[in-house]
PDB file of C-alpha atoms in Angstrom:
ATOM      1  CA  UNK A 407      -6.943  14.643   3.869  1.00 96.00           C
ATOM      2  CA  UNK A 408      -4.568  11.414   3.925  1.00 97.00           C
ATOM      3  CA  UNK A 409      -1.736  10.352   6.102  1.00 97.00           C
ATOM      4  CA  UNK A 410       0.523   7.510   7.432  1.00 98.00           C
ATOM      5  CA  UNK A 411       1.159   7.363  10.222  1.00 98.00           C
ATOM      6  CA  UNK A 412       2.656   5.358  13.184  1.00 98.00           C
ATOM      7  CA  UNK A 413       0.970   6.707  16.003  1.00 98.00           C
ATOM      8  CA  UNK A 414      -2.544   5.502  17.652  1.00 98.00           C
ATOM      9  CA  UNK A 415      -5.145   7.173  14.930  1.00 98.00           C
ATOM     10  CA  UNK A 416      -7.766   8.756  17.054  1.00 98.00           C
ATOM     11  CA  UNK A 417     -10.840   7.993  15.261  1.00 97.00           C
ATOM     12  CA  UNK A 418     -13.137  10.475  17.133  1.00 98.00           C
ATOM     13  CA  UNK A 419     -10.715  13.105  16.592  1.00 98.00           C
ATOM     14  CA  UNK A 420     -10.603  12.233  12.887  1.00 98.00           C
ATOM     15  CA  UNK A 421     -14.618  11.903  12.344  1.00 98.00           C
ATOM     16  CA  UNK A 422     -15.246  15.812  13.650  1.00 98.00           C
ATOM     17  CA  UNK A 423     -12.773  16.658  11.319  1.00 98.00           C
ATOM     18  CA  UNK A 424     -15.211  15.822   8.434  1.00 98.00           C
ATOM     19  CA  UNK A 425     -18.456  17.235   9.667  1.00 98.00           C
ATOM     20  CA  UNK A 426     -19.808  19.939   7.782  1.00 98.00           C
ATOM     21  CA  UNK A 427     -22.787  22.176   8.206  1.00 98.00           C
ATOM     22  CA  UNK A 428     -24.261  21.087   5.002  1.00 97.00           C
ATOM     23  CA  UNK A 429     -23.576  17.077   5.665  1.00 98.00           C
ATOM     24  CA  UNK A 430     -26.401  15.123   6.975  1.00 98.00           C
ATOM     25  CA  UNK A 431     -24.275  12.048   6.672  1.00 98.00           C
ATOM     26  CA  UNK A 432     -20.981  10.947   7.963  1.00 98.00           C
ATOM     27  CA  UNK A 433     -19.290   6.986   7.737  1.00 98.00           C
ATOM     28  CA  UNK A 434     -16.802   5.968   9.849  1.00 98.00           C
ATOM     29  CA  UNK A 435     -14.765   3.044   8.707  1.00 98.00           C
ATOM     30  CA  UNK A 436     -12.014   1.037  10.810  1.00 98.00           C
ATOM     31  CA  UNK A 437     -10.235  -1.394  10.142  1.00 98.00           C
ATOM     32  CA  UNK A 438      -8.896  -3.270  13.210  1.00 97.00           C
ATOM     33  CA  UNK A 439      -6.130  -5.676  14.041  1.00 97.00           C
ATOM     34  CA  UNK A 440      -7.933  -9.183  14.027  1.00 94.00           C
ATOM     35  CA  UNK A 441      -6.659 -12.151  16.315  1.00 93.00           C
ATOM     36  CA  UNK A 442      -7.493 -14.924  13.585  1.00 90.00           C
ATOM     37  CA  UNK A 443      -7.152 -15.297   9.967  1.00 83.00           C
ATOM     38  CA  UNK A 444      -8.662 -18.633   8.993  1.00 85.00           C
ATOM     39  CA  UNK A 445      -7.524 -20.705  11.891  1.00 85.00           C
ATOM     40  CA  UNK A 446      -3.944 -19.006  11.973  1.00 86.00           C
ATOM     41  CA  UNK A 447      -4.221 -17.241  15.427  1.00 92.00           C
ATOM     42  CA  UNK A 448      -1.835 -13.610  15.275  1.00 94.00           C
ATOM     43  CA  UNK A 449      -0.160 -12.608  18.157  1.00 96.00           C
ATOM     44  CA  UNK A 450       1.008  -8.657  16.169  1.00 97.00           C
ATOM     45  CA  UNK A 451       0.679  -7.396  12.407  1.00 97.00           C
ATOM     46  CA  UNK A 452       3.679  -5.151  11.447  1.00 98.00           C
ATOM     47  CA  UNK A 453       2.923  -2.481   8.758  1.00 98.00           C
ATOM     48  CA  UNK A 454       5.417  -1.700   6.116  1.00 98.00           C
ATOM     49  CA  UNK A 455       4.606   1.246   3.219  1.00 98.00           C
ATOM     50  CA  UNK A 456       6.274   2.182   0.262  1.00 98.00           C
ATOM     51  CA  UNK A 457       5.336   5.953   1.792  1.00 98.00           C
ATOM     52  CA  UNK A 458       5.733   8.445  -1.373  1.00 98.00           C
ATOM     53  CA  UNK A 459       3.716   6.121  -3.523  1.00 98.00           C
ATOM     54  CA  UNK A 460       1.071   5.267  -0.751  1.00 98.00           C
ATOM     55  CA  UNK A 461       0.452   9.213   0.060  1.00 98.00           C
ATOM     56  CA  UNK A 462       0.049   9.613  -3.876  1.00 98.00           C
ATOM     57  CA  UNK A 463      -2.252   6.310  -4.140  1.00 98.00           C
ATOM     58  CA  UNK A 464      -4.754   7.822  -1.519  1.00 98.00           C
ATOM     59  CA  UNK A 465      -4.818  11.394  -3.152  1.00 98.00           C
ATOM     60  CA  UNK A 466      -5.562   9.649  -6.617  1.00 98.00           C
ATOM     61  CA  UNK A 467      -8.382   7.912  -4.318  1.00 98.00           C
ATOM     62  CA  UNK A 468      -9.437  10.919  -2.421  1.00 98.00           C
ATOM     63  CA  UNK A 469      -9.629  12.759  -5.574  1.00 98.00           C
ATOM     64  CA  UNK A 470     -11.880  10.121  -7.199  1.00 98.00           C
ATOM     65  CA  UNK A 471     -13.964   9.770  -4.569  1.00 98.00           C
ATOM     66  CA  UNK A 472     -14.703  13.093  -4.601  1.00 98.00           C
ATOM     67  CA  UNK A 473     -15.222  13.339  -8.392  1.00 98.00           C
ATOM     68  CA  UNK A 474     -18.272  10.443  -7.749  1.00 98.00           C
ATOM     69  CA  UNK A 475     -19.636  11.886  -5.016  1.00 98.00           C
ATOM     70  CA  UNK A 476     -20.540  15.305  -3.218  1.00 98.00           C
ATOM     71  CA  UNK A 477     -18.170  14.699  -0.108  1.00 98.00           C
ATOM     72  CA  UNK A 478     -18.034  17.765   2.422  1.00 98.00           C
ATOM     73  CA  UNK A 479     -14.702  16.424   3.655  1.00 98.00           C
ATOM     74  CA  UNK A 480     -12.776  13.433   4.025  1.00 98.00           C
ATOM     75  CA  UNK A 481     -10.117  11.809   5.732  1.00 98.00           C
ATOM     76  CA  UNK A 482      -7.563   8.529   5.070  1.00 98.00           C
ATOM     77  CA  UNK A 483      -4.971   7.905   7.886  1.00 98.00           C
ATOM     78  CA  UNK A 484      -3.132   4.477   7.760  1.00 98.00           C
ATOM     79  CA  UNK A 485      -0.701   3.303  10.524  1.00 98.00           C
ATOM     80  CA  UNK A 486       2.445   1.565  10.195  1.00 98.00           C
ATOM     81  CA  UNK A 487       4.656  -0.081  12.388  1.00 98.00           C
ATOM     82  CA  UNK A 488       4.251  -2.627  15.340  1.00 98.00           C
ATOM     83  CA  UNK A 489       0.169  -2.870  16.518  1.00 98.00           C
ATOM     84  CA  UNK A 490      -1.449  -5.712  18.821  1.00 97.00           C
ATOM     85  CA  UNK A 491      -4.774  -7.279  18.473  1.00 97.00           C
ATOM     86  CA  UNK A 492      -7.386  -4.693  18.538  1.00 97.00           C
ATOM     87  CA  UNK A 493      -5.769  -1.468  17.197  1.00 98.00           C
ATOM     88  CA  UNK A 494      -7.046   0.896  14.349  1.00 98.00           C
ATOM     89  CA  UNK A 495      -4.772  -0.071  11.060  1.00 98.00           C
ATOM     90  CA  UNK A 496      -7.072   2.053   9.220  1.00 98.00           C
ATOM     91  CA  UNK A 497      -9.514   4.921   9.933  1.00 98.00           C
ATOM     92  CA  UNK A 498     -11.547   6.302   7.093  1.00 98.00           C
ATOM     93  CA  UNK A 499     -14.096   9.152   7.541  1.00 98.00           C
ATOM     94  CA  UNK A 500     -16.299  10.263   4.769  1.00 98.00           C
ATOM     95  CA  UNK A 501     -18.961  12.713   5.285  1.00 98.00           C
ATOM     96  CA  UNK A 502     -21.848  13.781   2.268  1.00 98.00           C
ATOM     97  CA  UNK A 503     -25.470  15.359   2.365  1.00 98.00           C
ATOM     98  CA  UNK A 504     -27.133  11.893   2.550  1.00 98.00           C
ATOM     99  CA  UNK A 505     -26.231   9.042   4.326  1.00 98.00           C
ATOM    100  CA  UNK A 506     -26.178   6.488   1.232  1.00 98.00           C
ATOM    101  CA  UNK A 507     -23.669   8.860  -0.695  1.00 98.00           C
ATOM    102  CA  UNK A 508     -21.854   8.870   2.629  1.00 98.00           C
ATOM    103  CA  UNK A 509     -21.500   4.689   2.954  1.00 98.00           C
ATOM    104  CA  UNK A 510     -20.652   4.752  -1.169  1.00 98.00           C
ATOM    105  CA  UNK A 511     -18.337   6.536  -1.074  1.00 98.00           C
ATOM    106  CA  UNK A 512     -16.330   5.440   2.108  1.00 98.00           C
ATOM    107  CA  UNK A 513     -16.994   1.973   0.877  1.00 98.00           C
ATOM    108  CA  UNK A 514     -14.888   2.681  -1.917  1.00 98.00           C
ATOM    109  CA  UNK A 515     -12.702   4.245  -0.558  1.00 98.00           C
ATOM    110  CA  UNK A 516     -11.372   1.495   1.872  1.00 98.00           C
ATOM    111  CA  UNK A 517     -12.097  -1.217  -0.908  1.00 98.00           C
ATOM    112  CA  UNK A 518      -9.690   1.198  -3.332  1.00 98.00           C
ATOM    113  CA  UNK A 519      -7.011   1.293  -0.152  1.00 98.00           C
ATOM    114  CA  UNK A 520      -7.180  -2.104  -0.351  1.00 98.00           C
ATOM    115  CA  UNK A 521      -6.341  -2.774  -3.608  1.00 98.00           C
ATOM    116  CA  UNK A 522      -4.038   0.418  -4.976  1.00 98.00           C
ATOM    117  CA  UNK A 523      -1.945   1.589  -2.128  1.00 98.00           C
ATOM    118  CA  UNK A 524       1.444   0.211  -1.746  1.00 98.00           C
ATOM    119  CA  UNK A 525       1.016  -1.238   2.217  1.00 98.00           C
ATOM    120  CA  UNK A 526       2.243  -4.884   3.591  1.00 98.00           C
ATOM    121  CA  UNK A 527       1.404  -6.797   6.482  1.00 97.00           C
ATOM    122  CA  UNK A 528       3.463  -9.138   8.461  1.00 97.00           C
ATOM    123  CA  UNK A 529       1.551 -11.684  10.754  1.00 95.00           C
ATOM    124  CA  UNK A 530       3.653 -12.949  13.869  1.00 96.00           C
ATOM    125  CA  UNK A 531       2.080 -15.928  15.216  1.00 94.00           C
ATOM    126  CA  UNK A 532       2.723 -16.832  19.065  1.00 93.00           C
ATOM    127  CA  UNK A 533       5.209 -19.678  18.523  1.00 93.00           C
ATOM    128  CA  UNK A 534       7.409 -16.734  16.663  1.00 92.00           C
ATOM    129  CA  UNK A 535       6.404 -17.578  12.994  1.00 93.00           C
ATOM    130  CA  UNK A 536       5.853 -14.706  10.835  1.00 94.00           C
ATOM    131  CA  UNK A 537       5.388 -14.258   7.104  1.00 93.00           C
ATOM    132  CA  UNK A 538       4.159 -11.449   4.753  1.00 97.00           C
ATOM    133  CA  UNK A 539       0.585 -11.326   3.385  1.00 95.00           C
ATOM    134  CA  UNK A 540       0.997 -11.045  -0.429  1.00 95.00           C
TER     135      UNK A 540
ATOM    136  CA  UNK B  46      31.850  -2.154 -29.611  1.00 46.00           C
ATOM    137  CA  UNK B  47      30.319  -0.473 -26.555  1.00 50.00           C
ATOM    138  CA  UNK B  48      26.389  -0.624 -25.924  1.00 69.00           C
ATOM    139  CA  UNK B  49      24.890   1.802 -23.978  1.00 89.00           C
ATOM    140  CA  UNK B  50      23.997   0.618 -21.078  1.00 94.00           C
ATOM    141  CA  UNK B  51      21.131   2.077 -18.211  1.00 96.00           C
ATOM    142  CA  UNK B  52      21.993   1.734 -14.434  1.00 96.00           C
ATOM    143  CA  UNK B  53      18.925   1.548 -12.107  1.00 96.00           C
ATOM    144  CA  UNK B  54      17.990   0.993  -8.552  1.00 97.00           C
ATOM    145  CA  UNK B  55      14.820  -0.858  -7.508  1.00 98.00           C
ATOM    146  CA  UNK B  56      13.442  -0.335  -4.075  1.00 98.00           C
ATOM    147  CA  UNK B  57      12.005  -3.422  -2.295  1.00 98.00           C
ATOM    148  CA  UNK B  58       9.883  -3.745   0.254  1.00 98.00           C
ATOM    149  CA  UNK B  59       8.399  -6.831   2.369  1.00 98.00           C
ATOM    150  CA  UNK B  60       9.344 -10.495   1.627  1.00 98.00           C
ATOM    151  CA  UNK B  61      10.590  -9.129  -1.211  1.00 98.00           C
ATOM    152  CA  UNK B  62      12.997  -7.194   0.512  1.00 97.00           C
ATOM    153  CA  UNK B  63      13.757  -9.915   3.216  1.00 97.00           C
ATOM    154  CA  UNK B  64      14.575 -12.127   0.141  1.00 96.00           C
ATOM    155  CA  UNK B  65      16.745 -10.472  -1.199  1.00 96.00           C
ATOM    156  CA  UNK B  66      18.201  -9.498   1.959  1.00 96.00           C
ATOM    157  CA  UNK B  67      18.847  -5.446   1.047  1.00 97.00           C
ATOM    158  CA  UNK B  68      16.153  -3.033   0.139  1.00 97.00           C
ATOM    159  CA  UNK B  69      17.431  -2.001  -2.858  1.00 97.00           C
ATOM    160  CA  UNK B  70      18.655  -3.917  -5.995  1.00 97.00           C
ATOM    161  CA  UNK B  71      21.580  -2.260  -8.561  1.00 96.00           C
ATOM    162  CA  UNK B  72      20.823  -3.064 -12.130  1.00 95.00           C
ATOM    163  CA  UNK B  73      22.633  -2.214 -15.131  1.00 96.00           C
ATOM    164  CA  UNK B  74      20.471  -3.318 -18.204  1.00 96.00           C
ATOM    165  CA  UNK B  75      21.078  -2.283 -22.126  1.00 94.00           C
ATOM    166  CA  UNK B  76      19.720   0.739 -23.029  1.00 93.00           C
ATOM    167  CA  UNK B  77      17.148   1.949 -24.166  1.00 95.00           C
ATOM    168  CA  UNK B  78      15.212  -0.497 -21.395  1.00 97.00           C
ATOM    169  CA  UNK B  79      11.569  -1.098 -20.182  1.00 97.00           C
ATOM    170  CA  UNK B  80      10.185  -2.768 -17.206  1.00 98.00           C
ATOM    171  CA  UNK B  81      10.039  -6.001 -18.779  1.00 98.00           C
ATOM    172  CA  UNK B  82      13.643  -6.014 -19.514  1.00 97.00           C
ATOM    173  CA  UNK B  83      14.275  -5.034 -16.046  1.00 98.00           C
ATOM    174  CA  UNK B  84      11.683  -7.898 -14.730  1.00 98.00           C
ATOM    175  CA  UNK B  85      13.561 -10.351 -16.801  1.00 97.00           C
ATOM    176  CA  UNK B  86      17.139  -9.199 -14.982  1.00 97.00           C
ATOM    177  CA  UNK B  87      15.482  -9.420 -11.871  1.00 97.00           C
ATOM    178  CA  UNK B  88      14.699 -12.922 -12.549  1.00 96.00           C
ATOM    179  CA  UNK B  89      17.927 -13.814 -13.155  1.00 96.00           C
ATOM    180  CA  UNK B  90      20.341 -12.009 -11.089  1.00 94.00           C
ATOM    181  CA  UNK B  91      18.017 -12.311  -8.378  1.00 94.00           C
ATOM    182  CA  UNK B  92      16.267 -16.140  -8.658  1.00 95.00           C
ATOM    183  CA  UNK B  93      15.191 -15.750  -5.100  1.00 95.00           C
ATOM    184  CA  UNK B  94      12.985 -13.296  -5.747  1.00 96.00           C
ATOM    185  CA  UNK B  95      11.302 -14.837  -9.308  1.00 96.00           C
ATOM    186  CA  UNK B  96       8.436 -16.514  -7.755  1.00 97.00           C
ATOM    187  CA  UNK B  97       7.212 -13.612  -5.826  1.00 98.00           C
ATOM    188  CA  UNK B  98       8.277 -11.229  -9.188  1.00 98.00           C
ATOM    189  CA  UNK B  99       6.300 -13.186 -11.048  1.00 97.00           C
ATOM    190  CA  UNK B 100       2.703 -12.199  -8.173  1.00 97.00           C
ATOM    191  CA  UNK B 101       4.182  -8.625  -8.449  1.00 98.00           C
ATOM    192  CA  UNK B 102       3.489  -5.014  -9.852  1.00 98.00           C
ATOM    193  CA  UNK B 103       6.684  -2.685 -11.008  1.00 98.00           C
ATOM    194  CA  UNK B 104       6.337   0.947  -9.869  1.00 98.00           C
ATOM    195  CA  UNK B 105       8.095   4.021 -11.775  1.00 98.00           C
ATOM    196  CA  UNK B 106       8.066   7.079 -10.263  1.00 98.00           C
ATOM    197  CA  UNK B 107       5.236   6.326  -7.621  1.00 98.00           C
ATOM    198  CA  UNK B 108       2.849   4.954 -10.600  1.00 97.00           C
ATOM    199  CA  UNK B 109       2.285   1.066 -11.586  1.00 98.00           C
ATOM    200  CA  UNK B 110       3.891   0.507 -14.517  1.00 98.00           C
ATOM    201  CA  UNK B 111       3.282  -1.809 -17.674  1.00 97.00           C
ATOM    202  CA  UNK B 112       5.820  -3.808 -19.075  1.00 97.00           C
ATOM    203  CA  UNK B 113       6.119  -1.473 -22.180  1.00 97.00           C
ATOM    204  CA  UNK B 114       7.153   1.260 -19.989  1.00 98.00           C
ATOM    205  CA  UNK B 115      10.385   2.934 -20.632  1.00 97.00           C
ATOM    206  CA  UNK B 116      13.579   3.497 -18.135  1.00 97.00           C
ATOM    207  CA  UNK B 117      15.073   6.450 -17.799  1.00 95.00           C
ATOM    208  CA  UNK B 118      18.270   7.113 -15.647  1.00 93.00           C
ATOM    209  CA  UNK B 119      16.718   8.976 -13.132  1.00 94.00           C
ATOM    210  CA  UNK B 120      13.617   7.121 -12.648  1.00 97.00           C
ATOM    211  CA  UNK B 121      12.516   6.278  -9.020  1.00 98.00           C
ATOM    212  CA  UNK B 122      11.677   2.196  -9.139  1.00 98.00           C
ATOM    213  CA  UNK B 123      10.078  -0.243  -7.000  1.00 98.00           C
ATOM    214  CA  UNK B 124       9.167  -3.530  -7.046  1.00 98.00           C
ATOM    215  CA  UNK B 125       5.589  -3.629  -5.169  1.00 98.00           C
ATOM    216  CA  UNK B 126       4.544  -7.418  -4.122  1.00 98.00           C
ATOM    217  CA  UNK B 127       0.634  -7.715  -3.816  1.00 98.00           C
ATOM    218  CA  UNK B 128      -0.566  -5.121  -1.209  1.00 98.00           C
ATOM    219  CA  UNK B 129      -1.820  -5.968   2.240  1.00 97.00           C
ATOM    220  CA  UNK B 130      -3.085  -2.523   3.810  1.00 96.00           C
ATOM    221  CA  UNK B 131      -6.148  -2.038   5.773  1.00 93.00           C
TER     222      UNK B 131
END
């Protein structure tokens, strides 16, 4: 399963919706909003996706994660939009038999969000600056 | 004599879009057309956004595209600066 979204992801919500009676192992990943980057201090991060592409970028990496490993279920949800220091950008649940198939394979995952699917950040800094990360 | 020529529309996003100042871009480029003709219009009829062009993947039809591939009319196209999720 994969979504954008722009309201609060609830991550407990989203981790029972992975567990399976066969899975021994489940990996919770979040991604937070962090209130430095270097010594750049960030007041808000605005999300901006290129949706259609994004939804198909995470099936393509759903879909190969599952090909490498045996995942019970899984779950992507990105948000988008306005969030302050502390809130859940990204939630990733993974669960698998074992729990090293079950770190793989949501380490992957996140480091294939990372790098595929078509999501920008803006940092605002408190004196009003703000600029994309590219 | 007339040349056939290929009207597109690339979606923006980001700086790219605050750049530019729209979210979409109207090309017309001589046909038949691939992304790196359409990269090299971009350059020009947009200089503001070369630099960053230069950092950035083309998308056709929700898939990154090389600069061999081919236009088509009704091809969905976006210019996708380097990606900042998670």
């Amino acid at each position: 399963m994969f979504r954008l979204t722009h309201s609060p992801i609830d991550s407990a919500a989203l981790t029972e919706s992975v567990l399976r009676p066969g899975c021994g192992g489940v990996v919770l990943f979040l991604g937070t909003v962090r209130d430095l980057t270097g010594d750049v201090r960030t007041e808000f991060l605005e999300y901006e996706a290129y949706a259609p592409m994004a939804e198909a970028k995470m099936a393509e990496i759903e879909a190969d994660v599952r090909a490498r490993w045996p995942v019970g279920d899984m779950a992507i949800v990105h948000r988008l939009g306005r969030l302050d220091i502390g809130d859940v950008a990204v939630a990733i649940a993974v669960s698998c038999p074992h729990r090293a198939q079950a770190f793989d394979a949501c380490r992957h995952a996140i480091d294939r969000v990372k790098e595929l699917v078509p999501i920008w950040k803006k940092e605002n800094a408190p004196d009003g600056r703000a600029d994309w990360v590219h | 004599m007339a040349t056939d020529s290929l009207a597109v529309r690339v979606l923006l996003f980001a700086r790219a879009r605050e750049l530019a100042g729209a979210d979409t871009i109207a090309l017309t480029l001589p046909s038949p057309a691939t992304v790196a003709d359409l990269r090299a219009a971009l350059a020009h009829f947009q200089p503001a956004l070369a630099a960053l062009l230069a950092r950035s993947a083309l998308a056709v039809n929700h898939a990154f595209a090389d600069d061999s591939t081919p236009l088509s009319p009704s091809d969905e196209i976006a210019l996708i600066p380097p990606v900042s999720g998670g």
